[in-house]
Amino acid sequence: EFQELANARGLAFPTAHTNVVGMGGFLLGGGLGWNLQKWDISCRSVLGAEIVTADGELIQVNEKEHPDLLWAIRGAGPGFFGIIVRYHVKMYPMPRAITKSSYIVTEEHIPMAVEQLQRLAKEKDINAEILGVLKHSADIPGMPKEGIAFIVSVIAFADSAEQAQKILAPFAASPIADKAHLKKVNRPHTFSELFEGQLITDATAPDRTSIDNMWTDNLGNAVLKMVDILRESPSKRSFVITVWGVNPSKRTDTALPHFADDYMSYYALADKPEHIEPNYLWMDKIKATMDDGFAKGHYINETEFVRYPEHIKQCFTEEGWKRLETLRTKYDPQSVFHTYIGYS
């Protein structure tokens, strides 16, 4: 709704990639939104807020008033010690030619696609967003019934069709396009149409068991590891999302820090109740593998709090975590608000 209202006025905002995610929690946890390589992580577009504190006072938060809280609401997530009743955010001109190309390769070509994406992510235009999804091939119409498939989607947030095609041209000229089993190239989109093409991944999805994630500077090798792990998933509907060349800014005025330039999240889905416990064991294997040399940090909005509470602290730098706890003592000395799950 927010995106539609903004678009009708010629404006846009880096909202979540699915249209079922509410703005409040999304921004409080940081927010990995559309066009994030150009517009940055969404909480960095938060200019201020109105907050009810633990003692019931309504205060204004911005760069001049309570700037320490402005830092905190840009990424603190569900452990925040106040109630945000209104945000003030920076808006952006609506891209006039949002254009998407998608390529789906079979498992045998995934190493090639990974190698190409490592190169293309470094060379791409800042207005290009690269999303890669690992899925069981049988879950994709028109694909082989065995193995893992890799869906590579590139979205150009351009101001003209010509600019969009220029942005997408390096991908169309790459071996990924040549080896694609299925492809759709240079398709104009609205934001509403982008939403329709996304997998539903939020916590209200009835089939979701668990989700976890990592920031990494070794995404290529992580993807190759995940191909083998995904093959063993209890449900064939589980999947992995990767974001290449995010390159978030290294701003220090947000609780959400910079860990690495690439991102991966993993989703365990259940077709039936019997899948749930095996799904958790499957996620344990992913965690053990990715925590061993791949993960540089985590993103609090897509972290498995209950099973891996240690990942919450790893969503912040050590200095940032200490600063949040100091602010909690200052603004909520009586612990009116719950802290993070697994912490007291």
Short mmCIF file of C-alpha atoms in Angstrom, two decimals:
data_model
loop_
_atom_site.label_atom_id
_atom_site.label_comp_id
_atom_site.label_asym_id
_atom_site.label_seq_id
_atom_site.Cartn_x
_atom_site.Cartn_y
_atom_site.Cartn_z
CA GLU A 1 0.00 0.00 0.00
CA PHE A 2 2.79 2.43 0.89
CA GLN A 3 4.61 1.71 -2.36
CA GLU A 4 1.41 2.15 -4.39
CA LEU A 5 0.65 5.49 -2.72
CA ALA A 6 4.20 6.68 -3.33
CA ASN A 7 4.25 5.50 -6.96
CA ALA A 8 1.01 7.36 -7.68
CA ARG A 9 2.86 10.54 -6.73
CA GLY A 10 5.93 9.79 -8.82
CA LEU A 11 7.92 8.59 -5.82
CA ALA A 12 9.29 5.28 -4.57
CA PHE A 13 10.82 3.73 -1.46
CA PRO A 14 12.96 0.63 -0.84
CA THR A 15 10.13 -1.45 0.62
CA ALA A 16 10.46 -5.17 1.30
CA HIS A 17 10.58 -7.56 -1.64
CA THR A 18 7.21 -9.08 -0.69
CA ASN A 19 4.06 -7.02 -0.23
CA VAL A 20 2.99 -8.74 3.00
CA VAL A 21 5.82 -7.26 5.10
CA GLY A 22 4.76 -4.38 7.35
CA MET A 23 6.83 -1.21 7.25
CA GLY A 24 7.32 -0.85 11.01
CA GLY A 25 9.27 -4.00 11.80
CA PHE A 26 10.91 -3.96 8.39
CA LEU A 27 12.53 -0.57 9.01
CA LEU A 28 13.29 -1.22 12.67
CA GLY A 29 15.29 -4.31 11.70
CA GLY A 30 17.15 -2.54 8.90
CA GLY A 31 15.24 -3.47 5.77
CA LEU A 32 16.69 -5.13 2.66
CA GLY A 33 14.46 -3.46 0.10
CA TRP A 34 14.19 -2.96 -3.64
CA ASN A 35 17.03 -1.20 -5.45
CA LEU A 36 19.10 -1.42 -2.29
CA GLN A 37 22.40 -1.18 -4.15
CA LYS A 38 21.35 2.39 -5.16
CA TRP A 39 19.01 3.39 -2.31
CA ASP A 40 20.99 1.50 0.38
CA ILE A 41 19.53 -0.53 3.22
CA SER A 42 16.10 0.91 3.98
CA CYS A 43 16.67 2.08 7.56
CA ARG A 44 19.27 4.49 6.17
CA SER A 45 16.36 6.38 4.60
CA VAL A 46 14.79 6.93 8.03
CA LEU A 47 15.08 10.62 8.88
CA GLY A 48 13.25 10.51 12.19
CA ALA A 49 10.40 9.04 14.18
CA GLU A 50 7.87 9.64 16.94
CA ILE A 51 8.42 7.23 19.80
CA VAL A 52 6.60 6.39 23.03
CA THR A 53 9.24 5.72 25.68
CA ALA A 54 9.06 3.31 28.62
CA ASP A 55 7.71 6.08 30.89
CA GLY A 56 4.87 6.86 28.46
CA GLU A 57 6.29 10.06 26.99
CA LEU A 58 5.87 10.77 23.26
CA ILE A 59 9.15 12.16 21.94
CA GLN A 60 10.47 13.37 18.61
CA VAL A 61 13.56 11.56 17.36
CA ASN A 62 15.79 13.00 14.65
CA GLU A 63 19.35 14.21 14.10
CA LYS A 64 18.86 17.08 16.58
CA GLU A 65 16.53 15.50 19.14
CA HIS A 66 17.57 12.22 20.73
CA PRO A 67 20.05 11.35 17.96
CA ASP A 68 21.11 8.30 19.97
CA LEU A 69 17.64 6.83 19.47
CA LEU A 70 17.76 7.67 15.76
CA TRP A 71 20.87 5.51 15.57
CA ALA A 72 19.09 2.71 17.45
CA ILE A 73 15.89 2.61 15.40
CA ARG A 74 17.97 2.17 12.26
CA GLY A 75 18.48 -1.55 12.73
CA ALA A 76 17.90 -2.50 16.38
CA GLY A 77 15.08 -4.86 15.48
CA PRO A 78 12.64 -6.55 17.90
CA GLY A 79 14.71 -5.84 21.00
CA PHE A 80 14.10 -2.09 20.72
CA PHE A 81 13.06 -0.36 23.96
CA GLY A 82 10.22 1.87 22.79
CA ILE A 83 7.12 2.05 20.60
CA ILE A 84 7.51 3.72 17.21
CA VAL A 85 4.22 5.32 16.21
CA ARG A 86 5.39 7.24 13.15
CA TYR A 87 8.36 7.28 10.79
CA HIS A 88 9.73 10.16 8.75
CA VAL A 89 11.55 8.82 5.70
CA LYS A 90 13.42 10.01 2.64
CA MET A 91 11.62 9.28 -0.64
CA TYR A 92 13.14 8.74 -4.09
CA PRO A 93 12.08 9.58 -7.66
CA MET A 94 10.09 6.72 -9.17
CA PRO A 95 12.21 4.80 -11.73
CA ARG A 96 10.35 5.17 -15.02
CA ALA A 97 11.58 1.96 -16.65
CA ILE A 98 11.83 -0.92 -14.17
CA THR A 99 12.89 -3.88 -16.31
CA LYS A 100 13.60 -7.50 -15.37
CA SER A 101 15.47 -10.36 -17.01
CA SER A 102 15.39 -13.90 -15.59
CA TYR A 103 17.48 -16.94 -16.45
CA ILE A 104 17.07 -20.45 -15.02
CA VAL A 105 19.98 -22.87 -15.31
CA THR A 106 20.09 -26.56 -14.45
CA GLU A 107 22.38 -27.94 -11.77
CA GLU A 108 25.23 -28.79 -14.14
CA HIS A 109 25.56 -25.11 -15.07
CA ILE A 110 25.42 -23.66 -11.55
CA PRO A 111 29.24 -23.47 -11.13
CA MET A 112 29.43 -21.50 -14.39
CA ALA A 113 26.61 -19.19 -13.28
CA VAL A 114 28.32 -18.57 -9.95
CA GLU A 115 31.61 -17.72 -11.66
CA GLN A 116 29.83 -15.31 -14.01
CA LEU A 117 27.86 -13.63 -11.22
CA GLN A 118 31.02 -13.02 -9.23
CA ARG A 119 32.34 -11.08 -12.21
CA LEU A 120 29.09 -9.37 -13.18
CA ALA A 121 28.34 -8.26 -9.62
CA LYS A 122 31.59 -6.29 -9.58
CA GLU A 123 31.01 -4.73 -13.00
CA LYS A 124 27.26 -4.07 -12.90
CA ASP A 125 25.58 -0.69 -13.04
CA ILE A 126 24.55 0.69 -9.63
CA ASN A 127 20.93 0.63 -10.83
CA ALA A 128 21.00 -3.17 -11.26
CA GLU A 129 19.87 -5.61 -8.57
CA ILE A 130 20.94 -9.26 -8.83
CA LEU A 131 18.87 -11.93 -7.08
CA GLY A 132 19.71 -15.63 -7.27
CA VAL A 133 17.43 -18.40 -5.98
CA LEU A 134 18.35 -22.06 -5.50
CA LYS A 135 15.30 -24.33 -5.73
CA HIS A 136 14.50 -27.94 -6.40
CA SER A 137 14.11 -28.12 -10.16
CA ALA A 138 10.92 -30.19 -9.88
CA ASP A 139 9.22 -27.26 -8.12
CA ILE A 140 9.61 -25.06 -11.24
CA PRO A 141 7.25 -25.58 -14.20
CA GLY A 142 9.11 -26.44 -17.39
CA MET A 143 12.28 -27.60 -15.63
CA PRO A 144 13.70 -31.15 -15.26
CA LYS A 145 12.20 -33.26 -12.47
CA GLU A 146 15.55 -33.95 -10.82
CA GLY A 147 18.34 -31.82 -9.39
CA ILE A 148 18.69 -28.23 -8.23
CA ALA A 149 17.93 -25.19 -10.38
CA PHE A 150 19.38 -21.70 -10.07
CA ILE A 151 17.14 -18.76 -10.95
CA VAL A 152 19.09 -15.59 -11.77
CA SER A 153 16.99 -12.43 -11.87
CA VAL A 154 18.38 -9.02 -12.74
CA ILE A 155 16.25 -5.93 -12.24
CA ALA A 156 17.19 -2.58 -13.77
CA PHE A 157 15.75 0.47 -12.01
CA ALA A 158 16.16 2.80 -14.97
CA ASP A 159 14.62 5.99 -16.32
CA SER A 160 14.22 4.79 -19.91
CA ALA A 161 13.87 1.52 -21.80
CA GLU A 162 17.18 2.23 -23.53
CA GLN A 163 18.99 2.71 -20.23
CA ALA A 164 17.41 -0.46 -18.82
CA GLN A 165 18.50 -2.57 -21.79
CA LYS A 166 22.03 -1.19 -21.52
CA ILE A 167 22.11 -2.13 -17.83
CA LEU A 168 20.86 -5.65 -18.55
CA ALA A 169 22.98 -6.22 -21.69
CA PRO A 170 26.04 -7.72 -19.91
CA PHE A 171 23.83 -10.45 -18.46
CA ALA A 172 22.18 -11.17 -21.82
CA ALA A 173 25.64 -11.50 -23.37
CA SER A 174 26.96 -13.84 -20.66
CA PRO A 175 27.14 -17.65 -20.69
CA ILE A 176 24.29 -17.63 -18.16
CA ALA A 177 21.93 -16.56 -20.93
CA ASP A 178 23.45 -19.04 -23.40
CA LYS A 179 23.03 -22.01 -21.05
CA ALA A 180 19.66 -21.02 -19.56
CA HIS A 181 17.04 -23.76 -19.75
CA LEU A 182 14.35 -21.07 -19.45
CA LYS A 183 14.62 -17.31 -19.77
CA LYS A 184 12.53 -14.15 -19.96
CA VAL A 185 14.41 -11.04 -21.04
CA ASN A 186 13.85 -7.26 -20.80
CA ARG A 187 10.33 -7.39 -19.35
CA PRO A 188 8.92 -4.04 -18.13
CA HIS A 189 7.55 -4.15 -14.57
CA THR A 190 5.74 -2.00 -12.06
CA PHE A 191 6.52 -2.43 -8.38
CA SER A 192 3.22 -4.32 -8.03
CA GLU A 193 4.38 -6.75 -10.71
CA LEU A 194 7.73 -7.17 -8.98
CA PHE A 195 5.87 -8.15 -5.80
CA GLU A 196 3.83 -10.74 -7.71
CA GLY A 197 6.98 -12.48 -8.87
CA GLN A 198 8.41 -12.98 -5.39
CA LEU A 199 8.25 -15.99 -3.11
CA ILE A 200 6.30 -15.44 0.11
CA THR A 201 8.92 -15.70 2.85
CA ASP A 202 7.56 -13.89 5.90
CA ALA A 203 6.75 -15.45 9.26
CA THR A 204 3.01 -15.65 8.53
CA ALA A 205 3.54 -18.03 5.59
CA PRO A 206 1.73 -21.20 6.74
CA ASP A 207 4.35 -23.62 5.43
CA ARG A 208 7.44 -21.92 6.77
CA THR A 209 9.36 -23.73 9.48
CA SER A 210 12.48 -21.63 9.82
CA ILE A 211 14.67 -19.00 8.22
CA ASP A 212 18.23 -17.90 8.82
CA ASN A 213 20.79 -15.87 6.90
CA MET A 214 24.28 -14.44 6.64
CA TRP A 215 26.31 -11.62 5.20
CA THR A 216 29.32 -13.09 3.41
CA ASP A 217 32.32 -12.17 1.28
CA ASN A 218 32.47 -15.72 -0.12
CA LEU A 219 29.04 -16.07 -1.72
CA GLY A 220 30.17 -18.09 -4.72
CA ASN A 221 31.56 -20.97 -2.67
CA ALA A 222 28.63 -20.72 -0.27
CA VAL A 223 26.20 -21.26 -3.16
CA LEU A 224 28.11 -24.34 -4.30
CA LYS A 225 27.98 -25.75 -0.76
CA MET A 226 24.26 -25.01 -0.56
CA VAL A 227 23.52 -26.98 -3.74
CA ASP A 228 24.51 -30.18 -1.93
CA ILE A 229 22.70 -29.23 1.27
CA LEU A 230 19.50 -28.19 -0.50
CA ARG A 231 19.40 -31.54 -2.27
CA GLU A 232 18.89 -33.11 1.19
CA SER A 233 16.04 -30.82 2.33
CA PRO A 234 13.07 -32.72 3.83
CA SER A 235 10.66 -30.67 1.72
CA LYS A 236 11.31 -30.01 -1.96
CA ARG A 237 9.76 -26.56 -1.51
CA SER A 238 12.62 -25.22 0.64
CA PHE A 239 14.87 -22.73 -1.11
CA VAL A 240 17.82 -20.34 -0.81
CA ILE A 241 17.94 -16.65 -1.79
CA THR A 242 21.15 -14.82 -2.67
CA VAL A 243 21.75 -11.12 -3.31
CA TRP A 244 24.90 -10.31 -5.29
CA GLY A 245 26.80 -7.03 -5.12
CA VAL A 246 24.64 -5.38 -2.48
CA ASN A 247 27.61 -3.23 -1.47
CA PRO A 248 25.79 -1.52 1.41
CA SER A 249 27.30 1.72 2.62
CA LYS A 250 29.66 1.70 5.57
CA ARG A 251 27.73 4.41 7.41
CA THR A 252 28.13 4.32 11.18
CA ASP A 253 24.97 6.28 12.05
CA THR A 254 22.89 3.10 12.07
CA ALA A 255 22.73 0.21 14.52
CA LEU A 256 22.79 -2.08 11.50
CA PRO A 257 26.47 -2.39 10.55
CA HIS A 258 28.34 -3.26 7.37
CA PHE A 259 29.59 -6.87 7.45
CA ALA A 260 30.09 -7.86 3.81
CA ASP A 261 28.89 -7.02 0.31
CA ASP A 262 26.82 -10.15 -0.45
CA TYR A 263 23.87 -11.80 1.28
CA MET A 264 22.29 -15.26 1.55
CA SER A 265 19.14 -16.46 3.33
CA TYR A 266 17.75 -19.98 3.61
CA TYR A 267 14.11 -20.99 4.02
CA ALA A 268 12.88 -24.33 5.35
CA LEU A 269 9.30 -25.02 4.24
CA ALA A 270 7.06 -27.87 5.35
CA ASP A 271 4.61 -29.72 3.12
CA LYS A 272 3.24 -31.56 6.15
CA PRO A 273 3.75 -31.56 9.95
CA GLU A 274 6.19 -34.48 9.76
CA HIS A 275 8.64 -32.20 7.93
CA ILE A 276 8.96 -29.68 10.75
CA GLU A 277 11.44 -31.44 13.04
CA PRO A 278 13.57 -32.74 10.12
CA ASN A 279 13.54 -29.18 8.77
CA TYR A 280 15.07 -27.88 11.99
CA LEU A 281 17.78 -30.53 11.82
CA TRP A 282 18.40 -29.53 8.20
CA MET A 283 18.75 -25.89 9.28
CA ASP A 284 21.22 -26.99 11.96
CA LYS A 285 23.39 -28.45 9.19
CA ILE A 286 23.22 -25.21 7.22
CA LYS A 287 24.15 -23.19 10.30
CA ALA A 288 27.13 -25.41 11.09
CA THR A 289 28.37 -25.18 7.50
CA MET A 290 27.88 -21.45 6.99
CA ASP A 291 29.11 -20.41 10.43
CA ASP A 292 32.36 -22.23 9.64
CA GLY A 293 34.19 -19.69 7.48
CA PHE A 294 31.36 -18.17 5.42
CA ALA A 295 29.23 -15.97 7.70
CA LYS A 296 30.60 -12.53 8.56
CA GLY A 297 27.44 -11.43 10.33
CA HIS A 298 23.67 -11.77 10.27
CA TYR A 299 20.57 -9.69 9.47
CA ILE A 300 18.11 -9.50 12.33
CA ASN A 301 14.90 -9.44 10.26
CA GLU A 302 15.61 -12.91 8.86
CA THR A 303 17.31 -14.59 11.79
CA GLU A 304 16.17 -17.79 13.53
CA PHE A 305 15.86 -16.29 17.04
CA VAL A 306 14.55 -19.25 18.97
CA ARG A 307 16.92 -21.97 17.83
CA TYR A 308 20.02 -19.79 17.37
CA PRO A 309 19.78 -16.90 19.85
CA GLU A 310 23.54 -16.36 19.51
CA HIS A 311 22.91 -15.07 15.99
CA ILE A 312 21.04 -12.07 17.40
CA LYS A 313 24.19 -10.63 18.93
CA GLN A 314 26.01 -11.36 15.66
CA CYS A 315 23.65 -8.97 13.86
CA PHE A 316 25.65 -6.12 15.42
CA THR A 317 29.24 -5.19 15.98
CA GLU A 318 30.55 -5.69 19.51
CA GLU A 319 30.61 -1.91 19.94
CA GLY A 320 27.08 -1.59 18.55
CA TRP A 321 25.73 -4.26 20.90
CA LYS A 322 27.24 -2.51 23.93
CA ARG A 323 25.80 0.81 22.76
CA LEU A 324 22.30 -0.69 22.44
CA GLU A 325 22.51 -2.10 25.96
CA THR A 326 23.67 1.27 27.31
CA LEU A 327 20.73 2.98 25.61
CA ARG A 328 18.36 0.35 26.98
CA THR A 329 19.51 1.14 30.50
CA LYS A 330 19.09 4.87 29.83
CA TYR A 331 15.62 4.78 28.24
CA ASP A 332 14.12 1.67 29.88
CA PRO A 333 15.77 1.21 33.29
CA GLN A 334 12.84 -0.83 34.63
CA SER A 335 12.81 -3.23 31.65
CA VAL A 336 9.27 -2.38 30.59
CA PHE A 337 10.05 -3.73 27.13
CA HIS A 338 11.32 -7.24 26.46
CA THR A 339 14.86 -7.51 25.22
CA TYR A 340 15.93 -9.99 22.54
CA ILE A 341 14.88 -13.64 22.78
CA GLY A 342 17.49 -15.58 24.72
CA TYR A 343 18.88 -12.49 26.47
CA SER A 344 18.01 -10.79 29.73
#
